[in-house]
PDB file of C-alpha atoms in Angstrom:
ATOM      1  CA  MET A   1     -25.860  10.067  18.592  1.00 80.00           C
ATOM      2  CA  GLY A   2     -24.736  12.581  21.208  1.00 88.00           C
ATOM      3  CA  PHE A   3     -23.178  12.041  24.631  1.00 89.00           C
ATOM      4  CA  GLU A   4     -25.601  11.410  27.504  1.00 90.00           C
ATOM      5  CA  LEU A   5     -26.085  14.505  29.684  1.00 90.00           C
ATOM      6  CA  ASN A   6     -25.704  12.634  32.966  1.00 89.00           C
ATOM      7  CA  ARG A   7     -22.060  11.878  32.129  1.00 89.00           C
ATOM      8  CA  PHE A   8     -21.041  15.537  32.434  1.00 90.00           C
ATOM      9  CA  GLN A   9     -20.063  17.502  35.519  1.00 89.00           C
ATOM     10  CA  GLY A  10     -21.877  20.810  35.968  1.00 86.00           C
ATOM     11  CA  ASP A  11     -24.430  22.444  33.711  1.00 87.00           C
ATOM     12  CA  VAL A  12     -24.223  22.107  29.930  1.00 90.00           C
ATOM     13  CA  ASP A  13     -25.237  25.118  27.831  1.00 89.00           C
ATOM     14  CA  GLU A  14     -28.369  24.593  25.765  1.00 89.00           C
ATOM     15  CA  GLU A  15     -26.431  25.569  22.597  1.00 89.00           C
ATOM     16  CA  LEU A  16     -24.358  22.413  23.055  1.00 91.00           C
ATOM     17  CA  ILE A  17     -27.380  20.087  23.010  1.00 93.00           C
ATOM     18  CA  CYS A  18     -28.428  18.276  19.830  1.00 93.00           C
ATOM     19  CA  PRO A  19     -32.130  19.037  19.049  1.00 92.00           C
ATOM     20  CA  ILE A  20     -32.579  15.556  17.595  1.00 92.00           C
ATOM     21  CA  CYS A  21     -31.186  13.189  20.249  1.00 92.00           C
ATOM     22  CA  SER A  22     -31.096  15.632  23.206  1.00 92.00           C
ATOM     23  CA  GLY A  23     -27.526  14.584  23.982  1.00 92.00           C
ATOM     24  CA  VAL A  24     -24.373  16.704  24.013  1.00 93.00           C
ATOM     25  CA  LEU A  25     -23.192  17.316  20.459  1.00 92.00           C
ATOM     26  CA  GLU A  26     -20.894  14.632  19.026  1.00 91.00           C
ATOM     27  CA  GLU A  27     -18.967  15.480  15.821  1.00 92.00           C
ATOM     28  CA  PRO A  28     -21.261  18.502  15.332  1.00 93.00           C
ATOM     29  CA  LEU A  29     -22.345  19.882  11.970  1.00 93.00           C
ATOM     30  CA  GLN A  30     -24.578  22.859  11.272  1.00 92.00           C
ATOM     31  CA  ALA A  31     -27.081  23.931   8.633  1.00 91.00           C
ATOM     32  CA  PRO A  32     -25.725  26.661   6.309  1.00 88.00           C
ATOM     33  CA  VAL A  33     -28.476  29.309   6.684  1.00 87.00           C
ATOM     34  CA  CYS A  34     -30.148  28.891  10.074  1.00 89.00           C
ATOM     35  CA  GLU A  35     -26.878  27.621  11.671  1.00 90.00           C
ATOM     36  CA  HIS A  36     -28.641  25.074  13.899  1.00 92.00           C
ATOM     37  CA  ALA A  37     -26.128  22.471  15.112  1.00 93.00           C
ATOM     38  CA  PHE A  38     -26.639  18.703  15.320  1.00 93.00           C
ATOM     39  CA  CYS A  39     -24.655  15.528  15.891  1.00 92.00           C
ATOM     40  CA  LYS A  40     -23.191  14.299  12.605  1.00 93.00           C
ATOM     41  CA  THR A  41     -24.911  10.914  12.853  1.00 92.00           C
ATOM     42  CA  CYS A  42     -28.250  12.418  13.868  1.00 93.00           C
ATOM     43  CA  ILE A  43     -28.501  15.008  11.099  1.00 92.00           C
ATOM     44  CA  SER A  44     -27.197  12.614   8.423  1.00 92.00           C
ATOM     45  CA  GLU A  45     -29.883  10.068   9.315  1.00 92.00           C
ATOM     46  CA  TRP A  46     -32.556  12.792   9.440  1.00 93.00           C
ATOM     47  CA  ILE A  47     -31.661  14.258   6.042  1.00 92.00           C
ATOM     48  CA  SER A  48     -31.636  10.796   4.462  1.00 91.00           C
ATOM     49  CA  ARG A  49     -35.380  10.688   5.247  1.00 91.00           C
ATOM     50  CA  GLN A  50     -36.297  14.352   4.707  1.00 91.00           C
ATOM     51  CA  PRO A  51     -33.894  17.068   3.468  1.00 91.00           C
ATOM     52  CA  THR A  52     -34.925  19.792   5.906  1.00 92.00           C
ATOM     53  CA  CYS A  53     -33.648  21.329   9.118  1.00 92.00           C
ATOM     54  CA  PRO A  54     -35.337  19.542  12.056  1.00 91.00           C
ATOM     55  CA  VAL A  55     -35.797  22.845  13.909  1.00 91.00           C
ATOM     56  CA  ASP A  56     -37.224  25.290  11.340  1.00 90.00           C
ATOM     57  CA  ARG A  57     -37.839  23.001   8.326  1.00 91.00           C
ATOM     58  CA  GLN A  58     -35.659  25.002   5.949  1.00 90.00           C
ATOM     59  CA  ASN A  59     -34.359  22.953   3.033  1.00 91.00           C
ATOM     60  CA  VAL A  60     -30.890  21.470   3.588  1.00 90.00           C
ATOM     61  CA  THR A  61     -28.861  18.645   2.034  1.00 91.00           C
ATOM     62  CA  SER A  62     -25.919  16.605   3.320  1.00 90.00           C
ATOM     63  CA  ALA A  63     -23.573  18.408   0.933  1.00 90.00           C
ATOM     64  CA  GLN A  64     -24.548  21.757   2.471  1.00 91.00           C
ATOM     65  CA  LEU A  65     -23.724  20.813   6.060  1.00 93.00           C
ATOM     66  CA  ARG A  66     -20.597  22.438   7.430  1.00 93.00           C
ATOM     67  CA  GLN A  67     -18.402  22.417  10.515  1.00 92.00           C
ATOM     68  CA  VAL A  68     -19.589  24.423  13.514  1.00 92.00           C
ATOM     69  CA  PRO A  69     -17.625  27.589  14.507  1.00 92.00           C
ATOM     70  CA  ARG A  70     -14.420  27.186  16.489  1.00 92.00           C
ATOM     71  CA  ILE A  71     -15.895  28.861  19.580  1.00 91.00           C
ATOM     72  CA  LEU A  72     -18.544  26.146  19.754  1.00 91.00           C
ATOM     73  CA  ARG A  73     -15.927  23.428  19.295  1.00 90.00           C
ATOM     74  CA  ASN A  74     -13.832  24.964  22.075  1.00 92.00           C
ATOM     75  CA  LEU A  75     -16.806  25.041  24.459  1.00 92.00           C
ATOM     76  CA  LEU A  76     -17.458  21.357  23.772  1.00 91.00           C
ATOM     77  CA  ALA A  77     -13.789  20.470  24.232  1.00 91.00           C
ATOM     78  CA  ARG A  78     -13.709  21.994  27.747  1.00 92.00           C
ATOM     79  CA  LEU A  79     -16.692  20.019  29.066  1.00 92.00           C
ATOM     80  CA  GLN A  80     -15.819  17.521  31.814  1.00 93.00           C
ATOM     81  CA  ILE A  81     -17.094  14.005  31.026  1.00 91.00           C
ATOM     82  CA  GLN A  82     -16.938  10.606  32.700  1.00 93.00           C
ATOM     83  CA  CYS A  83     -15.042   7.836  30.959  1.00 91.00           C
ATOM     84  CA  ASP A  84     -17.153   5.441  28.844  1.00 88.00           C
ATOM     85  CA  ASN A  85     -15.890   2.635  31.069  1.00 88.00           C
ATOM     86  CA  VAL A  86     -17.317   3.931  34.350  1.00 87.00           C
ATOM     87  CA  GLN A  87     -19.466   0.779  34.640  1.00 87.00           C
ATOM     88  CA  TYR A  88     -16.243  -1.292  34.480  1.00 85.00           C
ATOM     89  CA  GLY A  89     -14.579   0.642  37.290  1.00 89.00           C
ATOM     90  CA  CYS A  90     -12.951   3.671  35.674  1.00 89.00           C
ATOM     91  CA  THR A  91     -13.409   6.793  37.810  1.00 90.00           C
ATOM     92  CA  ARG A  92     -11.650   9.273  35.509  1.00 90.00           C
ATOM     93  CA  VAL A  93     -13.352  12.561  34.639  1.00 91.00           C
ATOM     94  CA  LEU A  94     -11.625  14.359  31.785  1.00 91.00           C
ATOM     95  CA  LYS A  95     -12.055  16.997  29.124  1.00 92.00           C
ATOM     96  CA  LEU A  96     -14.187  15.907  26.197  1.00 90.00           C
ATOM     97  CA  ASP A  97     -11.428  16.518  23.657  1.00 90.00           C
ATOM     98  CA  THR A  98      -9.130  14.029  25.457  1.00 91.00           C
ATOM     99  CA  LEU A  99     -11.761  11.287  25.780  1.00 89.00           C
ATOM    100  CA  ALA A 100     -10.837   9.403  22.589  1.00 88.00           C
ATOM    101  CA  THR A 101      -7.138   9.233  23.527  1.00 89.00           C
ATOM    102  CA  HIS A 102      -7.968   8.081  27.056  1.00 90.00           C
ATOM    103  CA  LEU A 103     -10.266   5.305  25.816  1.00 86.00           C
ATOM    104  CA  GLU A 104      -7.443   3.773  23.784  1.00 82.00           C
ATOM    105  CA  GLU A 105      -5.309   3.469  26.931  1.00 84.00           C
ATOM    106  CA  CYS A 106      -7.965   2.994  29.623  1.00 86.00           C
ATOM    107  CA  ASP A 107      -7.167  -0.065  31.760  1.00 84.00           C
ATOM    108  CA  HIS A 108     -10.895  -0.650  32.256  1.00 86.00           C
ATOM    109  CA  ASN A 109     -11.743  -0.684  28.542  1.00 83.00           C
ATOM    110  CA  PRO A 110     -13.156  -4.174  27.841  1.00 82.00           C
ATOM    111  CA  LYS A 111     -12.148  -3.859  24.177  1.00 80.00           C
ATOM    112  CA  ARG A 112      -8.590  -2.753  24.862  1.00 79.00           C
ATOM    113  CA  PRO A 113      -6.292  -4.914  22.677  1.00 79.00           C
ATOM    114  CA  LEU A 114      -3.886  -7.053  24.706  1.00 76.00           C
ATOM    115  CA  PRO A 115      -1.344  -9.735  23.730  1.00 79.00           C
ATOM    116  CA  CYS A 116      -2.366 -13.329  24.403  1.00 80.00           C
ATOM    117  CA  GLU A 117      -0.771 -14.508  27.668  1.00 76.00           C
ATOM    118  CA  GLN A 118      -0.561 -18.101  26.377  1.00 77.00           C
ATOM    119  CA  GLY A 119       2.103 -17.251  23.851  1.00 73.00           C
ATOM    120  CA  CYS A 120       0.353 -17.457  20.456  1.00 78.00           C
ATOM    121  CA  GLY A 121       1.300 -13.858  19.686  1.00 74.00           C
ATOM    122  CA  LEU A 122      -2.194 -12.699  18.727  1.00 79.00           C
ATOM    123  CA  ILE A 123      -3.662  -9.412  19.969  1.00 77.00           C
ATOM    124  CA  ILE A 124      -7.052 -10.032  21.604  1.00 75.00           C
ATOM    125  CA  PRO A 125      -9.711  -7.657  23.051  1.00 78.00           C
ATOM    126  CA  LYS A 126      -9.506  -7.721  26.834  1.00 77.00           C
ATOM    127  CA  ASP A 127     -13.026  -9.137  27.312  1.00 73.00           C
ATOM    128  CA  GLU A 128     -12.259 -12.049  24.963  1.00 77.00           C
ATOM    129  CA  LEU A 129      -9.035 -13.215  26.625  1.00 73.00           C
ATOM    130  CA  THR A 130     -10.814 -15.633  28.976  1.00 75.00           C
ATOM    131  CA  ASP A 131     -12.445 -17.570  26.131  1.00 76.00           C
ATOM    132  CA  HIS A 132      -9.489 -17.253  23.764  1.00 78.00           C
ATOM    133  CA  ASN A 133      -8.327 -20.557  22.225  1.00 79.00           C
ATOM    134  CA  CYS A 134      -4.880 -20.245  20.656  1.00 79.00           C
ATOM    135  CA  VAL A 135      -5.165 -23.332  18.446  1.00 79.00           C
ATOM    136  CA  LYS A 136      -8.629 -22.380  17.173  1.00 80.00           C
ATOM    137  CA  GLU A 137      -7.661 -18.767  16.484  1.00 76.00           C
ATOM    138  CA  LEU A 138      -4.400 -19.671  14.742  1.00 80.00           C
ATOM    139  CA  ARG A 139      -6.170 -22.278  12.622  1.00 82.00           C
ATOM    140  CA  ALA A 140      -8.764 -19.691  11.575  1.00 81.00           C
ATOM    141  CA  LEU A 141      -5.982 -17.192  10.821  1.00 82.00           C
ATOM    142  CA  ILE A 142      -4.128 -19.721   8.671  1.00 85.00           C
ATOM    143  CA  GLN A 143      -7.316 -20.580   6.777  1.00 86.00           C
ATOM    144  CA  THR A 144      -8.003 -16.900   6.133  1.00 86.00           C
ATOM    145  CA  GLN A 145      -4.478 -16.284   4.925  1.00 87.00           C
ATOM    146  CA  GLN A 146      -4.614 -19.395   2.744  1.00 88.00           C
ATOM    147  CA  GLN A 147      -7.836 -18.154   1.176  1.00 87.00           C
ATOM    148  CA  GLU A 148      -6.321 -14.729   0.558  1.00 86.00           C
ATOM    149  CA  PHE A 149      -3.226 -16.371  -0.933  1.00 87.00           C
ATOM    150  CA  ASN A 150      -5.356 -18.488  -3.264  1.00 85.00           C
ATOM    151  CA  GLU A 151      -7.316 -15.424  -4.370  1.00 85.00           C
ATOM    152  CA  LEU A 152      -4.073 -13.541  -4.989  1.00 86.00           C
ATOM    153  CA  ARG A 153      -2.615 -16.462  -6.923  1.00 84.00           C
ATOM    154  CA  PHE A 154      -5.762 -16.650  -9.067  1.00 85.00           C
ATOM    155  CA  PHE A 155      -5.596 -12.894  -9.685  1.00 83.00           C
ATOM    156  CA  ILE A 156      -1.931 -13.099 -10.714  1.00 82.00           C
ATOM    157  CA  ALA A 157      -2.689 -16.033 -13.021  1.00 81.00           C
ATOM    158  CA  GLU A 158      -5.496 -14.045 -14.641  1.00 83.00           C
ATOM    159  CA  GLN A 159      -3.242 -11.032 -15.062  1.00 79.00           C
ATOM    160  CA  ARG A 160      -0.568 -13.183 -16.685  1.00 76.00           C
ATOM    161  CA  ARG A 161      -3.130 -14.779 -18.979  1.00 80.00           C
ATOM    162  CA  GLU A 162      -4.433 -11.375 -20.058  1.00 79.00           C
ATOM    163  CA  MET A 163      -0.897 -10.101 -20.586  1.00 72.00           C
ATOM    164  CA  GLN A 164      -0.066 -13.155 -22.675  1.00 74.00           C
ATOM    165  CA  LEU A 165      -3.200 -12.664 -24.772  1.00 76.00           C
ATOM    166  CA  LEU A 166      -2.231  -9.036 -25.306  1.00 72.00           C
ATOM    167  CA  LYS A 167       1.297 -10.056 -26.188  1.00 68.00           C
ATOM    168  CA  ASP A 168       0.030 -12.626 -28.699  1.00 71.00           C
ATOM    169  CA  PHE A 169      -2.347 -10.065 -30.173  1.00 71.00           C
ATOM    170  CA  MET A 170       0.387  -7.473 -30.558  1.00 65.00           C
ATOM    171  CA  ARG A 171       2.695 -10.038 -32.133  1.00 66.00           C
ATOM    172  CA  ALA A 172      -0.012 -11.061 -34.591  1.00 70.00           C
ATOM    173  CA  MET A 173      -0.725  -7.437 -35.464  1.00 65.00           C
ATOM    174  CA  LYS A 174       2.932  -6.727 -36.048  1.00 61.00           C
ATOM    175  CA  THR A 175       3.155  -9.720 -38.360  1.00 65.00           C
ATOM    176  CA  SER A 176      -0.033  -9.071 -40.349  1.00 66.00           C
ATOM    177  CA  ASN A 177      -0.106  -5.285 -40.395  1.00 65.00           C
ATOM    178  CA  PRO A 178       3.178  -3.416 -40.962  1.00 65.00           C
ATOM    179  CA  SER A 179       1.575  -0.102 -39.968  1.00 65.00           C
ATOM    180  CA  MET A 180       0.808  -1.569 -36.523  1.00 64.00           C
ATOM    181  CA  ARG A 181       4.353  -2.771 -36.013  1.00 66.00           C
ATOM    182  CA  ALA A 182       5.713   0.648 -35.086  1.00 69.00           C
ATOM    183  CA  ILE A 183       2.771   1.301 -32.730  1.00 68.00           C
ATOM    184  CA  ALA A 184       3.178  -2.066 -30.999  1.00 66.00           C
ATOM    185  CA  ASP A 185       6.940  -1.585 -30.650  1.00 69.00           C
ATOM    186  CA  ALA A 186       6.399   1.886 -29.160  1.00 75.00           C
ATOM    187  CA  MET A 187       3.837   0.540 -26.673  1.00 75.00           C
ATOM    188  CA  GLU A 188       6.241  -2.188 -25.555  1.00 77.00           C
ATOM    189  CA  ARG A 189       9.087   0.313 -25.162  1.00 82.00           C
ATOM    190  CA  ASP A 190       6.862   2.622 -23.118  1.00 84.00           C
ATOM    191  CA  GLU A 191       5.910  -0.282 -20.865  1.00 85.00           C
ATOM    192  CA  VAL A 192       9.584  -1.027 -20.178  1.00 85.00           C
ATOM    193  CA  VAL A 193      10.310   2.664 -19.468  1.00 88.00           C
ATOM    194  CA  ARG A 194       7.409   2.867 -16.989  1.00 90.00           C
ATOM    195  CA  TRP A 195       8.552  -0.301 -15.259  1.00 87.00           C
ATOM    196  CA  SER A 196      12.136   0.909 -15.071  1.00 88.00           C
ATOM    197  CA  SER A 197      11.041   4.214 -13.504  1.00 89.00           C
ATOM    198  CA  SER A 198       9.405   2.265 -10.661  1.00 90.00           C
ATOM    199  CA  LEU A 199      12.665   0.505  -9.730  1.00 89.00           C
ATOM    200  CA  GLN A 200      15.282   1.695  -7.252  1.00 91.00           C
ATOM    201  CA  ARG A 201      18.799   2.573  -8.305  1.00 91.00           C
ATOM    202  CA  ALA A 202      21.568   0.198  -7.294  1.00 89.00           C
ATOM    203  CA  ARG A 203      25.312   0.679  -6.946  1.00 88.00           C
ATOM    204  CA  VAL A 204      27.909  -1.971  -7.741  1.00 87.00           C
ATOM    205  CA  THR A 205      30.921  -1.718  -5.443  1.00 87.00           C
ATOM    206  CA  ARG A 206      32.779  -4.798  -6.704  1.00 86.00           C
ATOM    207  CA  TRP A 207      32.503  -5.370 -10.417  1.00 82.00           C
ATOM    208  CA  GLY A 208      35.010  -8.187 -10.024  1.00 82.00           C
ATOM    209  CA  GLY A 209      32.305 -10.181  -8.242  1.00 84.00           C
ATOM    210  CA  MET A 210      30.283 -10.529 -11.469  1.00 84.00           C
ATOM    211  CA  ILE A 211      29.186 -14.087 -12.269  1.00 86.00           C
ATOM    212  CA  SER A 212      29.516 -14.444 -16.036  1.00 85.00           C
ATOM    213  CA  THR A 213      28.028 -17.968 -16.276  1.00 87.00           C
ATOM    214  CA  PRO A 214      25.275 -18.302 -13.640  1.00 87.00           C
ATOM    215  CA  ASP A 215      23.869 -21.808 -13.215  1.00 88.00           C
ATOM    216  CA  ASP A 216      20.243 -22.784 -13.914  1.00 87.00           C
ATOM    217  CA  VAL A 217      19.193 -22.612 -10.246  1.00 87.00           C
ATOM    218  CA  LEU A 218      20.486 -19.068  -9.895  1.00 87.00           C
ATOM    219  CA  GLN A 219      18.845 -18.012 -13.159  1.00 87.00           C
ATOM    220  CA  ARG A 220      15.471 -19.445 -12.126  1.00 89.00           C
ATOM    221  CA  MET A 221      15.685 -17.620  -8.808  1.00 90.00           C
ATOM    222  CA  ILE A 222      16.392 -14.284 -10.518  1.00 88.00           C
ATOM    223  CA  LYS A 223      13.659 -14.885 -13.113  1.00 89.00           C
ATOM    224  CA  ARG A 224      11.114 -15.560 -10.377  1.00 90.00           C
ATOM    225  CA  THR A 225      12.100 -12.325  -8.642  1.00 90.00           C
ATOM    226  CA  LEU A 226      11.808 -10.324 -11.865  1.00 89.00           C
ATOM    227  CA  THR A 227       8.337 -11.765 -12.406  1.00 88.00           C
ATOM    228  CA  GLU A 228       7.321 -10.711  -8.895  1.00 88.00           C
ATOM    229  CA  MET A 229       8.725  -7.234  -9.646  1.00 87.00           C
ATOM    230  CA  GLY A 230       6.274  -6.899 -12.522  1.00 89.00           C
ATOM    231  CA  CYS A 231       8.812  -7.274 -15.325  1.00 88.00           C
ATOM    232  CA  PRO A 232       7.009  -6.893 -18.690  1.00 86.00           C
ATOM    233  CA  ILE A 233       6.463 -10.361 -20.103  1.00 82.00           C
ATOM    234  CA  HIS A 234       7.726  -9.481 -23.559  1.00 82.00           C
ATOM    235  CA  ILE A 235      11.267  -8.782 -22.268  1.00 85.00           C
ATOM    236  CA  LEU A 236      11.499 -11.279 -19.391  1.00 87.00           C
ATOM    237  CA  ASN A 237      13.001 -14.178 -21.342  1.00 87.00           C
ATOM    238  CA  ASP A 238      15.310 -11.878 -23.306  1.00 87.00           C
ATOM    239  CA  LEU A 239      16.643 -10.374 -20.085  1.00 88.00           C
ATOM    240  CA  MET A 240      17.275 -13.799 -18.612  1.00 88.00           C
ATOM    241  CA  GLU A 241      19.105 -14.934 -21.740  1.00 88.00           C
ATOM    242  CA  ASN A 242      21.265 -11.833 -21.391  1.00 87.00           C
ATOM    243  CA  CYS A 243      22.445 -12.806 -17.908  1.00 86.00           C
ATOM    244  CA  HIS A 244      25.002 -15.200 -19.453  1.00 88.00           C
ATOM    245  CA  GLU A 245      28.211 -13.955 -21.059  1.00 86.00           C
ATOM    246  CA  CYS A 246      27.404 -15.787 -24.304  1.00 86.00           C
ATOM    247  CA  LYS A 247      24.713 -13.122 -24.903  1.00 87.00           C
ATOM    248  CA  TRP A 248      26.715 -10.149 -23.692  1.00 88.00           C
ATOM    249  CA  PRO A 249      27.829  -7.350 -26.047  1.00 89.00           C
ATOM    250  CA  PRO A 250      31.397  -7.332 -27.436  1.00 89.00           C
ATOM    251  CA  GLY A 251      32.723  -5.159 -24.633  1.00 87.00           C
ATOM    252  CA  LEU A 252      31.724  -7.756 -22.022  1.00 85.00           C
ATOM    253  CA  CYS A 253      31.899 -11.054 -23.852  1.00 82.00           C
ATOM    254  CA  SER A 254      35.233 -12.213 -22.440  1.00 83.00           C
ATOM    255  CA  LEU A 255      37.252 -11.801 -19.259  1.00 83.00           C
ATOM    256  CA  GLU A 256      39.894  -9.868 -21.157  1.00 84.00           C
ATOM    257  CA  THR A 257      37.453  -7.337 -22.635  1.00 84.00           C
ATOM    258  CA  ARG A 258      35.709  -6.943 -19.275  1.00 82.00           C
ATOM    259  CA  GLN A 259      39.006  -6.116 -17.617  1.00 83.00           C
ATOM    260  CA  ASN A 260      39.919  -3.637 -20.374  1.00 84.00           C
ATOM    261  CA  ASN A 261      36.519  -1.898 -20.129  1.00 82.00           C
ATOM    262  CA  ARG A 262      36.233  -1.844 -16.352  1.00 81.00           C
ATOM    263  CA  ARG A 263      36.360   1.962 -16.212  1.00 84.00           C
ATOM    264  CA  GLN A 264      33.231   2.125 -18.323  1.00 87.00           C
ATOM    265  CA  TYR A 265      31.196   0.145 -15.775  1.00 84.00           C
ATOM    266  CA  GLU A 266      30.757   3.225 -13.607  1.00 84.00           C
ATOM    267  CA  ASN A 267      28.713   4.783 -16.425  1.00 89.00           C
ATOM    268  CA  TYR A 268      26.035   2.089 -16.229  1.00 90.00           C
ATOM    269  CA  VAL A 269      22.670   3.051 -14.726  1.00 91.00           C
ATOM    270  CA  CYS A 270      21.796  -0.005 -12.639  1.00 91.00           C
ATOM    271  CA  LYS A 271      18.463  -0.911 -11.071  1.00 92.00           C
ATOM    272  CA  ARG A 272      18.086  -3.043  -7.968  1.00 91.00           C
ATOM    273  CA  VAL A 273      16.797  -6.614  -7.934  1.00 89.00           C
ATOM    274  CA  PRO A 274      15.348  -6.728  -4.362  1.00 88.00           C
ATOM    275  CA  GLY A 275      16.895  -9.267  -2.036  1.00 87.00           C
ATOM    276  CA  LYS A 276      19.399 -10.495  -4.624  1.00 87.00           C
ATOM    277  CA  GLN A 277      23.010  -9.782  -5.482  1.00 89.00           C
ATOM    278  CA  ALA A 278      21.976  -8.756  -8.978  1.00 90.00           C
ATOM    279  CA  VAL A 279      21.217  -5.619 -10.984  1.00 91.00           C
ATOM    280  CA  LEU A 280      19.255  -4.723 -14.100  1.00 91.00           C
ATOM    281  CA  VAL A 281      21.045  -2.681 -16.739  1.00 91.00           C
ATOM    282  CA  LEU A 282      18.188  -1.727 -19.065  1.00 92.00           C
ATOM    283  CA  HIS A 283      18.778  -0.315 -22.517  1.00 91.00           C
ATOM    284  CA  CYS A 284      16.227   2.489 -21.958  1.00 90.00           C
ATOM    285  CA  ASP A 285      18.333   3.744 -19.017  1.00 91.00           C
ATOM    286  CA  ASN A 286      21.663   3.379 -20.792  1.00 90.00           C
ATOM    287  CA  THR A 287      21.282   4.965 -24.220  1.00 90.00           C
ATOM    288  CA  HIS A 288      24.477   6.878 -23.421  1.00 91.00           C
ATOM    289  CA  MET A 289      26.485   3.632 -23.538  1.00 88.00           C
ATOM    290  CA  GLY A 290      28.074   2.441 -26.769  1.00 88.00           C
ATOM    291  CA  GLU A 291      26.817  -0.590 -28.704  1.00 88.00           C
ATOM    292  CA  ASP A 292      29.832  -2.582 -27.544  1.00 88.00           C
ATOM    293  CA  MET A 293      28.625  -2.218 -23.929  1.00 89.00           C
ATOM    294  CA  MET A 294      24.839  -2.515 -24.284  1.00 90.00           C
ATOM    295  CA  VAL A 295      22.193  -4.779 -25.848  1.00 89.00           C
ATOM    296  CA  GLU A 296      18.387  -4.701 -26.164  1.00 89.00           C
ATOM    297  CA  PRO A 297      16.343  -4.855 -23.974  1.00 90.00           C
ATOM    298  CA  GLY A 298      19.103  -4.892 -21.357  1.00 90.00           C
ATOM    299  CA  LEU A 299      21.358  -7.016 -19.175  1.00 90.00           C
ATOM    300  CA  VAL A 300      20.897  -8.914 -15.947  1.00 90.00           C
ATOM    301  CA  MET A 301      24.169  -8.909 -14.054  1.00 89.00           C
ATOM    302  CA  ILE A 302      24.499 -11.369 -11.181  1.00 89.00           C
ATOM    303  CA  PHE A 303      27.205 -10.975  -8.553  1.00 88.00           C
ATOM    304  CA  ALA A 304      28.705 -13.034  -5.771  1.00 85.00           C
ATOM    305  CA  HIS A 305      28.922  -9.836  -3.685  1.00 85.00           C
ATOM    306  CA  GLY A 306      29.236  -6.077  -3.989  1.00 80.00           C
ATOM    307  CA  ILE A 307      25.708  -4.682  -4.512  1.00 84.00           C
ATOM    308  CA  GLU A 308      24.386  -1.721  -2.530  1.00 79.00           C
TER     309      GLU A 308
END
């Protein structure tokens, strides 16, 4: 619907009037052949009932509507209009093209979002502040978030179940059909490569801070984070087993060998484990490393400090 004529100062050219609602054009569109202009809402509703131009009845569809010429848009933009909130006390008269920006900041806008003055931290429309109940609103917010959390948890559980079914299927196929083994292995490798490409690089500044025998609590924490990162299920347990020095390759399996091979550490391509002093060193990223410094599907290295 267009803007009401009585809101404008001075005369408004007839070319700027919508033939359907008789208001000043709002978000104008025009027919492709006859070039008659209409409000976007007006012409869209009209065409949904009958695909013709309301003025001369030429055939027209929604897909054929196009933007009006710039000169027409400029004429509309220069019109002087009263603020929508004149009934609430606003006396501003401004150019039409600045109306939307003004309405967001207008002190008289009853729907202007304001912070609750009682301290709950919620942003409330101005006309609802008087009846606002912090306890009621916060309770409703918590219930909504709890519902969303439950839905997300159910979705994640379903995704894990489907992934496990797929994993079991692929394992069964590899066992029963040798020709499928290579295909399944390739699919699993591709999944790891795609996951790795989504991770951020990390830099280890203090290799001496490496924890070679992380305790169970620390391992569970890292495993939970890897799960949240979308780590492919078929490598998750293997990665976690490889966070302990007993599963490390020969070049890392003892303090002495780690000290002797320290210069080689800088050649590792490490991926970040968000929020943790740990990195992923995946085999697919480190094919340049020798067998004495790398294992399949990769290593999880946990540090006391020194990760950037």
